[in-house]
Short mmCIF file of C-alpha atoms in Angstrom, two decimals:
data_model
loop_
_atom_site.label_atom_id
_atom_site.label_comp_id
_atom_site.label_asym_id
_atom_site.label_seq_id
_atom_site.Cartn_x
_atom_site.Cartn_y
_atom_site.Cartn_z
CA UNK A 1 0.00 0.00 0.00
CA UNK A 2 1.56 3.81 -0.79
CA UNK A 3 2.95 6.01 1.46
CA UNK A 4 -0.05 8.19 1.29
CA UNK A 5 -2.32 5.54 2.46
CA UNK A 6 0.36 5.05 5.57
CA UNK A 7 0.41 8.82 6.49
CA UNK A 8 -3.41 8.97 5.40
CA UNK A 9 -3.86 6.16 8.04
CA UNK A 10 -1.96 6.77 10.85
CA UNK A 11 -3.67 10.64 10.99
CA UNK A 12 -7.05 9.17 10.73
CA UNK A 13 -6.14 6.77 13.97
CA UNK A 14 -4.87 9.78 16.32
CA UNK A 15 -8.24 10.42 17.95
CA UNK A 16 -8.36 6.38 18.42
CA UNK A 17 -4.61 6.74 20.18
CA UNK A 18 -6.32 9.35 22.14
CA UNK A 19 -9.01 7.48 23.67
CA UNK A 20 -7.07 4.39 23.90
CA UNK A 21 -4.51 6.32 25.89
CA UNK A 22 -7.41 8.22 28.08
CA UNK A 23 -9.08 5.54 28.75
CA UNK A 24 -5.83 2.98 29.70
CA UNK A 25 -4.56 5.09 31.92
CA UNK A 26 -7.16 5.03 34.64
CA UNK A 27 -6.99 1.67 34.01
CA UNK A 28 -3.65 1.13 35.13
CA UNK A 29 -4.40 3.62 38.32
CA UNK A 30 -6.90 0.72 38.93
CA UNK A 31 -5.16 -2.10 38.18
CA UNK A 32 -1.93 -0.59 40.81
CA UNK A 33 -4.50 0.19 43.60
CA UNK A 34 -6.34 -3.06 43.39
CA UNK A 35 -2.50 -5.02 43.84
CA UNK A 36 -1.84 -2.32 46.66
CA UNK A 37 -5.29 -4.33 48.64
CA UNK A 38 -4.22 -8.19 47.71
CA UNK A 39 -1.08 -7.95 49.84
CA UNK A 40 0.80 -9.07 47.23
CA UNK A 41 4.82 -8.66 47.51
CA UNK A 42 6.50 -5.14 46.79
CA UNK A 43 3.55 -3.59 46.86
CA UNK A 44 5.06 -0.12 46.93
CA UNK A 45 7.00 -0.90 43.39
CA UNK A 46 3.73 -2.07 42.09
CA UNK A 47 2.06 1.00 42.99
CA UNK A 48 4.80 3.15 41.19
CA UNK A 49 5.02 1.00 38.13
CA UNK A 50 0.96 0.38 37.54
CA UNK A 51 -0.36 3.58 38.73
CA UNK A 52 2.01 6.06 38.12
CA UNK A 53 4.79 4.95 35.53
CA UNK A 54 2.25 3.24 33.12
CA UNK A 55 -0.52 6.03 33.26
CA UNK A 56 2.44 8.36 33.26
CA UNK A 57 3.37 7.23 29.62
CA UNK A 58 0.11 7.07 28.23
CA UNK A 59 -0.88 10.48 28.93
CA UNK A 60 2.29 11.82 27.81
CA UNK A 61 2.11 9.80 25.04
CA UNK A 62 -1.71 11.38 24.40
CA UNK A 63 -0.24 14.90 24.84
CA UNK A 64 2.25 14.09 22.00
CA UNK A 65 -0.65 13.15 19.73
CA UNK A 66 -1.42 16.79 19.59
CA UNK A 67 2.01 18.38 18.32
CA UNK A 68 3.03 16.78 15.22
CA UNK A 69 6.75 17.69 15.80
CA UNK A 70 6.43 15.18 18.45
CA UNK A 71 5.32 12.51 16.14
CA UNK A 72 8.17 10.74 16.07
CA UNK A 73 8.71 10.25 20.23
CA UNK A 74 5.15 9.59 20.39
CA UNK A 75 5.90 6.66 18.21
CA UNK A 76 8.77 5.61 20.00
CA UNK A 77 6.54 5.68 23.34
CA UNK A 78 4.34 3.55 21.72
CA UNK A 79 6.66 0.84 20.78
CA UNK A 80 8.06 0.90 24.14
CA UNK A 81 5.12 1.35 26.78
CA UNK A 82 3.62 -2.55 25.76
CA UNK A 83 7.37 -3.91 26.46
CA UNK A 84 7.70 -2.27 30.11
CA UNK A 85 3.83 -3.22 30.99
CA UNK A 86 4.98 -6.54 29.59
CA UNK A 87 8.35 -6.52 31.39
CA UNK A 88 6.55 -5.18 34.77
CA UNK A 89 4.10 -7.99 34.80
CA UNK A 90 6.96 -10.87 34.47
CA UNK A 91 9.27 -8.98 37.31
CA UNK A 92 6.76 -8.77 39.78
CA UNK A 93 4.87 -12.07 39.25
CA UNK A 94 6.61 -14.50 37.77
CA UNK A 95 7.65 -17.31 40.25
CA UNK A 96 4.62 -16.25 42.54
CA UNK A 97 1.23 -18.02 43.30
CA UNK A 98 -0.48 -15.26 42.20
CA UNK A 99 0.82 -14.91 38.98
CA UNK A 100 -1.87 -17.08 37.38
CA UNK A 101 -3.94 -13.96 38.23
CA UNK A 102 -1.94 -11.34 36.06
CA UNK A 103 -1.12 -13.59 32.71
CA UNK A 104 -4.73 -11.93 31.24
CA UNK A 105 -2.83 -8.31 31.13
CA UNK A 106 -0.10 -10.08 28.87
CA UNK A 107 -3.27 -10.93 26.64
CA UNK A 108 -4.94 -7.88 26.84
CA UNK A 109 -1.68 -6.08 26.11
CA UNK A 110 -0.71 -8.60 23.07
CA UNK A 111 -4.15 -7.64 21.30
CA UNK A 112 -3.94 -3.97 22.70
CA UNK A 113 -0.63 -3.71 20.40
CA UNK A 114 -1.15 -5.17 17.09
CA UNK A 115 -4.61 -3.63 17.02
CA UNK A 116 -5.40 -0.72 18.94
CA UNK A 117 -1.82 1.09 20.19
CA UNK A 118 -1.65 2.82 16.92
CA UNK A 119 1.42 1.34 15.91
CA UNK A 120 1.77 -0.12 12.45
CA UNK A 121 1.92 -4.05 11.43
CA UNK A 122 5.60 -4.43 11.36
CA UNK A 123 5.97 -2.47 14.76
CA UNK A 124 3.17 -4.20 16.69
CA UNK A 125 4.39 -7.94 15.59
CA UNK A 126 8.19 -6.97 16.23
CA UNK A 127 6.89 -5.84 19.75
CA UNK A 128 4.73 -8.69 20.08
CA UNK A 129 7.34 -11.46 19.72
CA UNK A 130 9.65 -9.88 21.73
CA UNK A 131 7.01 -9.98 24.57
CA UNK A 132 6.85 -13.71 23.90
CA UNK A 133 10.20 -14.13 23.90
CA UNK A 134 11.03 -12.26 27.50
CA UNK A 135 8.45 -14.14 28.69
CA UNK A 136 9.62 -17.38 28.35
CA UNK A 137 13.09 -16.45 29.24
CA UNK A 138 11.60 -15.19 32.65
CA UNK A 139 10.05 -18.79 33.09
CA UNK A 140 12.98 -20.76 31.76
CA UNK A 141 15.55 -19.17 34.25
CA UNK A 142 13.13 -19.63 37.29
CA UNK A 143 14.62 -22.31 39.69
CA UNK A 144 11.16 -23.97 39.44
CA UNK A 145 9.67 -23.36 35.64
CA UNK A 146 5.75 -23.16 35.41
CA UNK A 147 4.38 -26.07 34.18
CA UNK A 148 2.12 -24.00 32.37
CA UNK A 149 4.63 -22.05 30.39
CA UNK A 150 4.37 -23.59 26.92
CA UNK A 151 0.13 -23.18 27.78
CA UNK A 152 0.65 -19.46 28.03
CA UNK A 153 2.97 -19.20 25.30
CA UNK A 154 0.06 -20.61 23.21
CA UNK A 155 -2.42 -18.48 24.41
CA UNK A 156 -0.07 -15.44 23.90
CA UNK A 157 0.15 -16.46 20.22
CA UNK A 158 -3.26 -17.02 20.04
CA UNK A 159 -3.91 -12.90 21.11
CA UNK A 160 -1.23 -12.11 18.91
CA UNK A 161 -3.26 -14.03 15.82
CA UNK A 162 -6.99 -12.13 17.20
CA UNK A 163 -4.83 -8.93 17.21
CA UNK A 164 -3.41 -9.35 13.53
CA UNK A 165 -6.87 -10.61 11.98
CA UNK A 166 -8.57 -7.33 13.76
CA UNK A 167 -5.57 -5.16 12.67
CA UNK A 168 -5.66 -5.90 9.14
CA UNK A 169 -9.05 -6.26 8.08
CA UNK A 170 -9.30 -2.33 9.79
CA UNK A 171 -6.53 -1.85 7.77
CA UNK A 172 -8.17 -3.17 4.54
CA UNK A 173 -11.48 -1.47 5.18
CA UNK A 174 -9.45 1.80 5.71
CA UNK A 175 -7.91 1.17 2.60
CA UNK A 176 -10.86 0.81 0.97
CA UNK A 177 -12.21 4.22 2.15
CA UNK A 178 -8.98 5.65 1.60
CA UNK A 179 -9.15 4.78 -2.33
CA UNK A 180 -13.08 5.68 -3.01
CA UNK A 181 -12.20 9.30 -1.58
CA UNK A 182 -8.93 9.34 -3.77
CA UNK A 183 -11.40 8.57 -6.49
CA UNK A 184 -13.72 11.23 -5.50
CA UNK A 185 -11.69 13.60 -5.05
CA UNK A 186 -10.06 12.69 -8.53
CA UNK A 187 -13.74 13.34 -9.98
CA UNK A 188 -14.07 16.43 -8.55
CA UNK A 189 -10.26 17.75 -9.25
CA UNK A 190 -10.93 17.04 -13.04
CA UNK A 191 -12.54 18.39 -16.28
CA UNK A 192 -15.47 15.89 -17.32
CA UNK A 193 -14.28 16.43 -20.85
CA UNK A 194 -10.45 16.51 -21.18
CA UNK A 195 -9.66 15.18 -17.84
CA UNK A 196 -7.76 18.22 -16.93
CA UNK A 197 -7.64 19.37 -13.80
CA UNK A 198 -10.22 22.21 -13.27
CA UNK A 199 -10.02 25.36 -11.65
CA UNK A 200 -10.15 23.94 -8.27
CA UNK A 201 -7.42 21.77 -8.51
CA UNK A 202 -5.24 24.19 -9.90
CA UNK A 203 -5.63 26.63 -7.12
CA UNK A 204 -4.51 24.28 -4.64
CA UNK A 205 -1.97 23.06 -6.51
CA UNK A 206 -0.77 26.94 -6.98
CA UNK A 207 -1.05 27.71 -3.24
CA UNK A 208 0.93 24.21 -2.42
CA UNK A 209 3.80 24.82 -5.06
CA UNK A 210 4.17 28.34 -3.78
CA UNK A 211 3.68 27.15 0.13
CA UNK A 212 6.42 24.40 -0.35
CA UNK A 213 8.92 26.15 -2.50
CA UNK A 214 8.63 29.91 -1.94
CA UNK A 215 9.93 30.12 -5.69
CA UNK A 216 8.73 32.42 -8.86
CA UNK A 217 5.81 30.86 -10.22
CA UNK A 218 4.48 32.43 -13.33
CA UNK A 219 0.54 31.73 -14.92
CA UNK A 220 -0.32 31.10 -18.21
CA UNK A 221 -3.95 31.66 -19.88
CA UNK A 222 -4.57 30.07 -23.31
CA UNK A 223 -7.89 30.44 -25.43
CA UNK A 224 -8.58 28.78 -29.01
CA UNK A 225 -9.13 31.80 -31.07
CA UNK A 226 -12.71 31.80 -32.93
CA UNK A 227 -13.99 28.98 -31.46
CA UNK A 228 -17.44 29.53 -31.33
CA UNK A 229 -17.40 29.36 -35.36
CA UNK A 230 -15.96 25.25 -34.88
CA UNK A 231 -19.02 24.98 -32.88
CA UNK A 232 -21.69 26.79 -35.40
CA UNK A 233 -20.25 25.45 -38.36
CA UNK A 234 -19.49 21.40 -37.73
CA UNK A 235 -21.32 21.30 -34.09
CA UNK A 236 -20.26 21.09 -30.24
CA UNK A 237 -19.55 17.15 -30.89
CA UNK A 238 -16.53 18.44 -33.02
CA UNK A 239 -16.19 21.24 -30.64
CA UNK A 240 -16.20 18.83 -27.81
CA UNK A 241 -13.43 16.83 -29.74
CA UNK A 242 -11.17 19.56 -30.72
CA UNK A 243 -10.73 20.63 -26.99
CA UNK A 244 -9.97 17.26 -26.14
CA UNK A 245 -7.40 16.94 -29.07
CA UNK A 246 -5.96 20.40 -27.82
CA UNK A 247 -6.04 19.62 -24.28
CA UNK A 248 -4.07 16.45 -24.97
CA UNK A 249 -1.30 18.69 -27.33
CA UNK A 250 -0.68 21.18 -24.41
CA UNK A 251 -0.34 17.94 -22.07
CA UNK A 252 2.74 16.50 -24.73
CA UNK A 253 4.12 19.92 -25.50
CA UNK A 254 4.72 21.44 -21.76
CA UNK A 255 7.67 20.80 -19.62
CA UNK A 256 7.23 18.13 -17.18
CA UNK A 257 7.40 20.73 -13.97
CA UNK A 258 3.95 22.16 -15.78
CA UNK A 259 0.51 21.64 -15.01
CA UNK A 260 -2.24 22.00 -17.12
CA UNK A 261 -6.14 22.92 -16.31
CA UNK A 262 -9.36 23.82 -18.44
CA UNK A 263 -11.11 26.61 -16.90
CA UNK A 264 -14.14 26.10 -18.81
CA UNK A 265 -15.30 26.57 -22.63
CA UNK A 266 -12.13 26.94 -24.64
CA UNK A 267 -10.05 28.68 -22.07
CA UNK A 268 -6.87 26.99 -20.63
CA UNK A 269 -4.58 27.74 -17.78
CA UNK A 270 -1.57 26.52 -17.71
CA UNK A 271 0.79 26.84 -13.52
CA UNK A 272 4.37 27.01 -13.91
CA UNK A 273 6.63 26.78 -11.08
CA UNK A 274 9.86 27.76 -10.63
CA UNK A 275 9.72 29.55 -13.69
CA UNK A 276 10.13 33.87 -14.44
CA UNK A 277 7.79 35.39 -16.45
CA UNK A 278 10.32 35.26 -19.66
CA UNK A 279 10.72 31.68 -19.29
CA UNK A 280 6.91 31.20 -19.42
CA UNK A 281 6.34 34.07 -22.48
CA UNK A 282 9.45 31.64 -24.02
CA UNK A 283 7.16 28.04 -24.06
CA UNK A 284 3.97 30.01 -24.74
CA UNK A 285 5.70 31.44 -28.00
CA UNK A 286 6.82 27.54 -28.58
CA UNK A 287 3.20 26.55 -28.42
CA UNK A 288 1.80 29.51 -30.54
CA UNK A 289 4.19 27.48 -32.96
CA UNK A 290 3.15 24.03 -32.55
CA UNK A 291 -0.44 24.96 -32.53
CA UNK A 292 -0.23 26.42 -35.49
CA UNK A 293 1.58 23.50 -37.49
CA UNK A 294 -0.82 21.33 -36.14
CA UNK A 295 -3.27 19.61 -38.20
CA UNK A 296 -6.45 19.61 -36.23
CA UNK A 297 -9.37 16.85 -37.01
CA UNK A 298 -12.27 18.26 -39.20
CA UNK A 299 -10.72 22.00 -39.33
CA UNK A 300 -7.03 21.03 -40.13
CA UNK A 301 -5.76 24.08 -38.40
CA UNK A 302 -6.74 26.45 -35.22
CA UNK A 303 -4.84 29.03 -33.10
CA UNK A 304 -4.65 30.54 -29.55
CA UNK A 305 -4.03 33.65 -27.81
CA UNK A 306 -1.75 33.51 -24.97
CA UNK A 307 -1.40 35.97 -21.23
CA UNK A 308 0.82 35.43 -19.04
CA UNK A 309 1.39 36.88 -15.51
CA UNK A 310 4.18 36.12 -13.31
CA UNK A 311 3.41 35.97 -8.91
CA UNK A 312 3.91 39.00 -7.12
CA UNK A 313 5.16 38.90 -3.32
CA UNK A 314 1.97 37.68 -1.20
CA UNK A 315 -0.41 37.51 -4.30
CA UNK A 316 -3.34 35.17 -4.21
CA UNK A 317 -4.29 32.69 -7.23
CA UNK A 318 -6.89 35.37 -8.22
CA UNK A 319 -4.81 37.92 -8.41
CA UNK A 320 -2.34 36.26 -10.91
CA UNK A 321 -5.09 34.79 -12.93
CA UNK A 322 -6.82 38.38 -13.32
CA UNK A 323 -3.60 39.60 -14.60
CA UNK A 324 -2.99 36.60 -16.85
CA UNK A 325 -6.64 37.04 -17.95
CA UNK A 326 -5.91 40.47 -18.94
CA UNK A 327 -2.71 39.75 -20.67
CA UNK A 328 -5.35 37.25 -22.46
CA UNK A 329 -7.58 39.74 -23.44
CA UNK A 330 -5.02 42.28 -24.74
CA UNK A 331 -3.73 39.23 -27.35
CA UNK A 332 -7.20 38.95 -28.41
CA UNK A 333 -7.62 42.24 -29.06
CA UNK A 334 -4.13 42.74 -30.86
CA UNK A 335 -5.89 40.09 -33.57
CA UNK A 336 -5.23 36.92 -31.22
CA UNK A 337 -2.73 34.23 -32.59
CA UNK A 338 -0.18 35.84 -29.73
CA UNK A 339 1.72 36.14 -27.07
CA UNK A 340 1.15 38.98 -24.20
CA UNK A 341 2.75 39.28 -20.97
CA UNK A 342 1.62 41.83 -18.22
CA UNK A 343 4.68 43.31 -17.02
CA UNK A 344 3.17 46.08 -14.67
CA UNK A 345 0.34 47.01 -12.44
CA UNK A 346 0.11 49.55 -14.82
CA UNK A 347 -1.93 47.54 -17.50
CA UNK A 348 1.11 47.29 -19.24
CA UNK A 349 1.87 43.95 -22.25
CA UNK A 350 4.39 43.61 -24.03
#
């Protein structure tokens, strides 16, 4: 599954980490009071370790859940804190009559980790067997083994199997929801009828290219000159096929670092980052050429009028678009087949 679907995942399971974490802790506080009342040996340690080290973790783990630049410790915790409750339980109990009483927390905390902790797959198995394995070297180096060792080695296995079956069919269904939205959101990025992106998608993509690279990015507006005559003269089934063939020649003829949307009727836009204004008015002017050459189903040939408009400092997607628009407008007017770059805020093209 992609690294999308991971980070896509593990975000959607923070409130989950949450609630397991508020809702363990007090458990623990519990759990250490109720061994304080048995009499049970080292009762003091017991205390510390149940209701205050455990519980400790988890809501400091929860806290992290909440700054993502502790992410990574917060993962780290979580690996860990099922290998000291783990490690706790063996210490204290192991060797003891009473530890036939405390083997259902190394249960609960097998299944807690492969399906609820948060961790992923790999993690929670890798933490898992090493749980397993502790716990039968605390058995084997007891003076007097439990006879009931391999038995609870079994039934640890058996958790960890329940755990993995739970873990990945949530994983599956997740994945499953993950992909229809991806598909959604797909449909509503893109242009029914070329596929494009639309306007939409091209806005955030502008704000996230300028966002992540704080680099020049110039705009590009393209329009098929006389279009509306395609559409009275052979029909808006050629029409609809022409803007398909043209979307499809700006998609071959841009550089790879371009992106391509259709705005609606016959009017293009084309985002272009990392690249100054006479880098963009440079590929527009190699497009005016190819356009031109190209031989065009039912109408042989067409041509386009080109704006461009390069970012200003703090400038929204509008406002480059309205400038690109106008740069649009003045190639039109200049008898279209063109090139036109705004330059200024003074209405200036050149």
């Amino acid at each position: 599954m992609s690294t999308d679907f991971d980070t896509w995942f593990f975000n959607n399971r923070l409130p989950q980490i949450r609630y397991m974490m508020l809702f363990t802790a007090p458990l623990y506080i519990l759990y250490g009071f109720v061994e304080y009342r048995m009499e049970l040996h080292m009762p003091e340690l017991r205390v510390f370790f149940h209701a205050l080290f455990v519980p400790s973790m988890l809501i400091v783990i929860l806290g992290m859940t909440y700054i993502p630049s502790f992410i990574p410790i917060m993962k780290a915790l979580l690996f860990i804190s099922p290998i000291c409750a783990v490690f706790g339980n063996l210490y204290l109990n192991v060797g003891t009559e009473a530890f036939d009483y405390f083997v259902p927390e190394i249960y609960l905390n097998i299944i807690w980790t492969i399906a609820m902790s948060g961790l992923s797959l790999r993690l929670g198995i890798i933490v898992v067997l090493f749980n397993i394995v502790i716990t039968m070297m605390f058995h084997y180096y007891q003076e007097f083994p439990h006879p009931y060792m391999y038995l609870y080695c079994l039934w640890m296995l058996s958790s960890a199997i329940f755990g993995l079956v739970t873990a990945i069919i949530f994983r599956q269904v997740n994945y499953s929801i993950f992909t229809h939205q991806q598909k959604l959101a797909k449909v509503e990025d893109t242009d029914s009828l070329t596929h494009l992106w639309n306007r939409n998608a091209m806005q955030r993509f502008f704000h996230k290219s300028y966002q992540s690279q704080h680099l020049p990015i110039s705009v590009m507006m393209v329009d098929l000159d006389y279009f509306k005559q395609v559409n009275d003269k052979f029909g808006h089934i050629v029409g609809d096929s022409l803007l398909v063939e043209f979307a499809q020649l700006l998609q071959e003829n841009l550089r790879r670092s371009d992106y391509v949307g259709r705005f609606g009727g016959e009017e293009f836009c084309v985002v272009m980052p990392n690249t100054q204004v006479t880098q963009a008015q440079t590929v527009a002017e190699s497009l005016l050429a190819i356009i031109h050459h190209h031989n065009f189903n039912h109408v042989e040939h067409l041509t386009a009028s080109f704006g461009i408009a390069q970012m200003l400092p703090a400038e929204s997607f509008e406002g480059v678009l309205s400038r690109a628009d106008q740069a649009l407008y003045s190639a039109k007017n200049d008898g279209r087949n063109n090139v036109k770059v705004f330059v200024s805020n003074a209405s200036a093209y050149a």
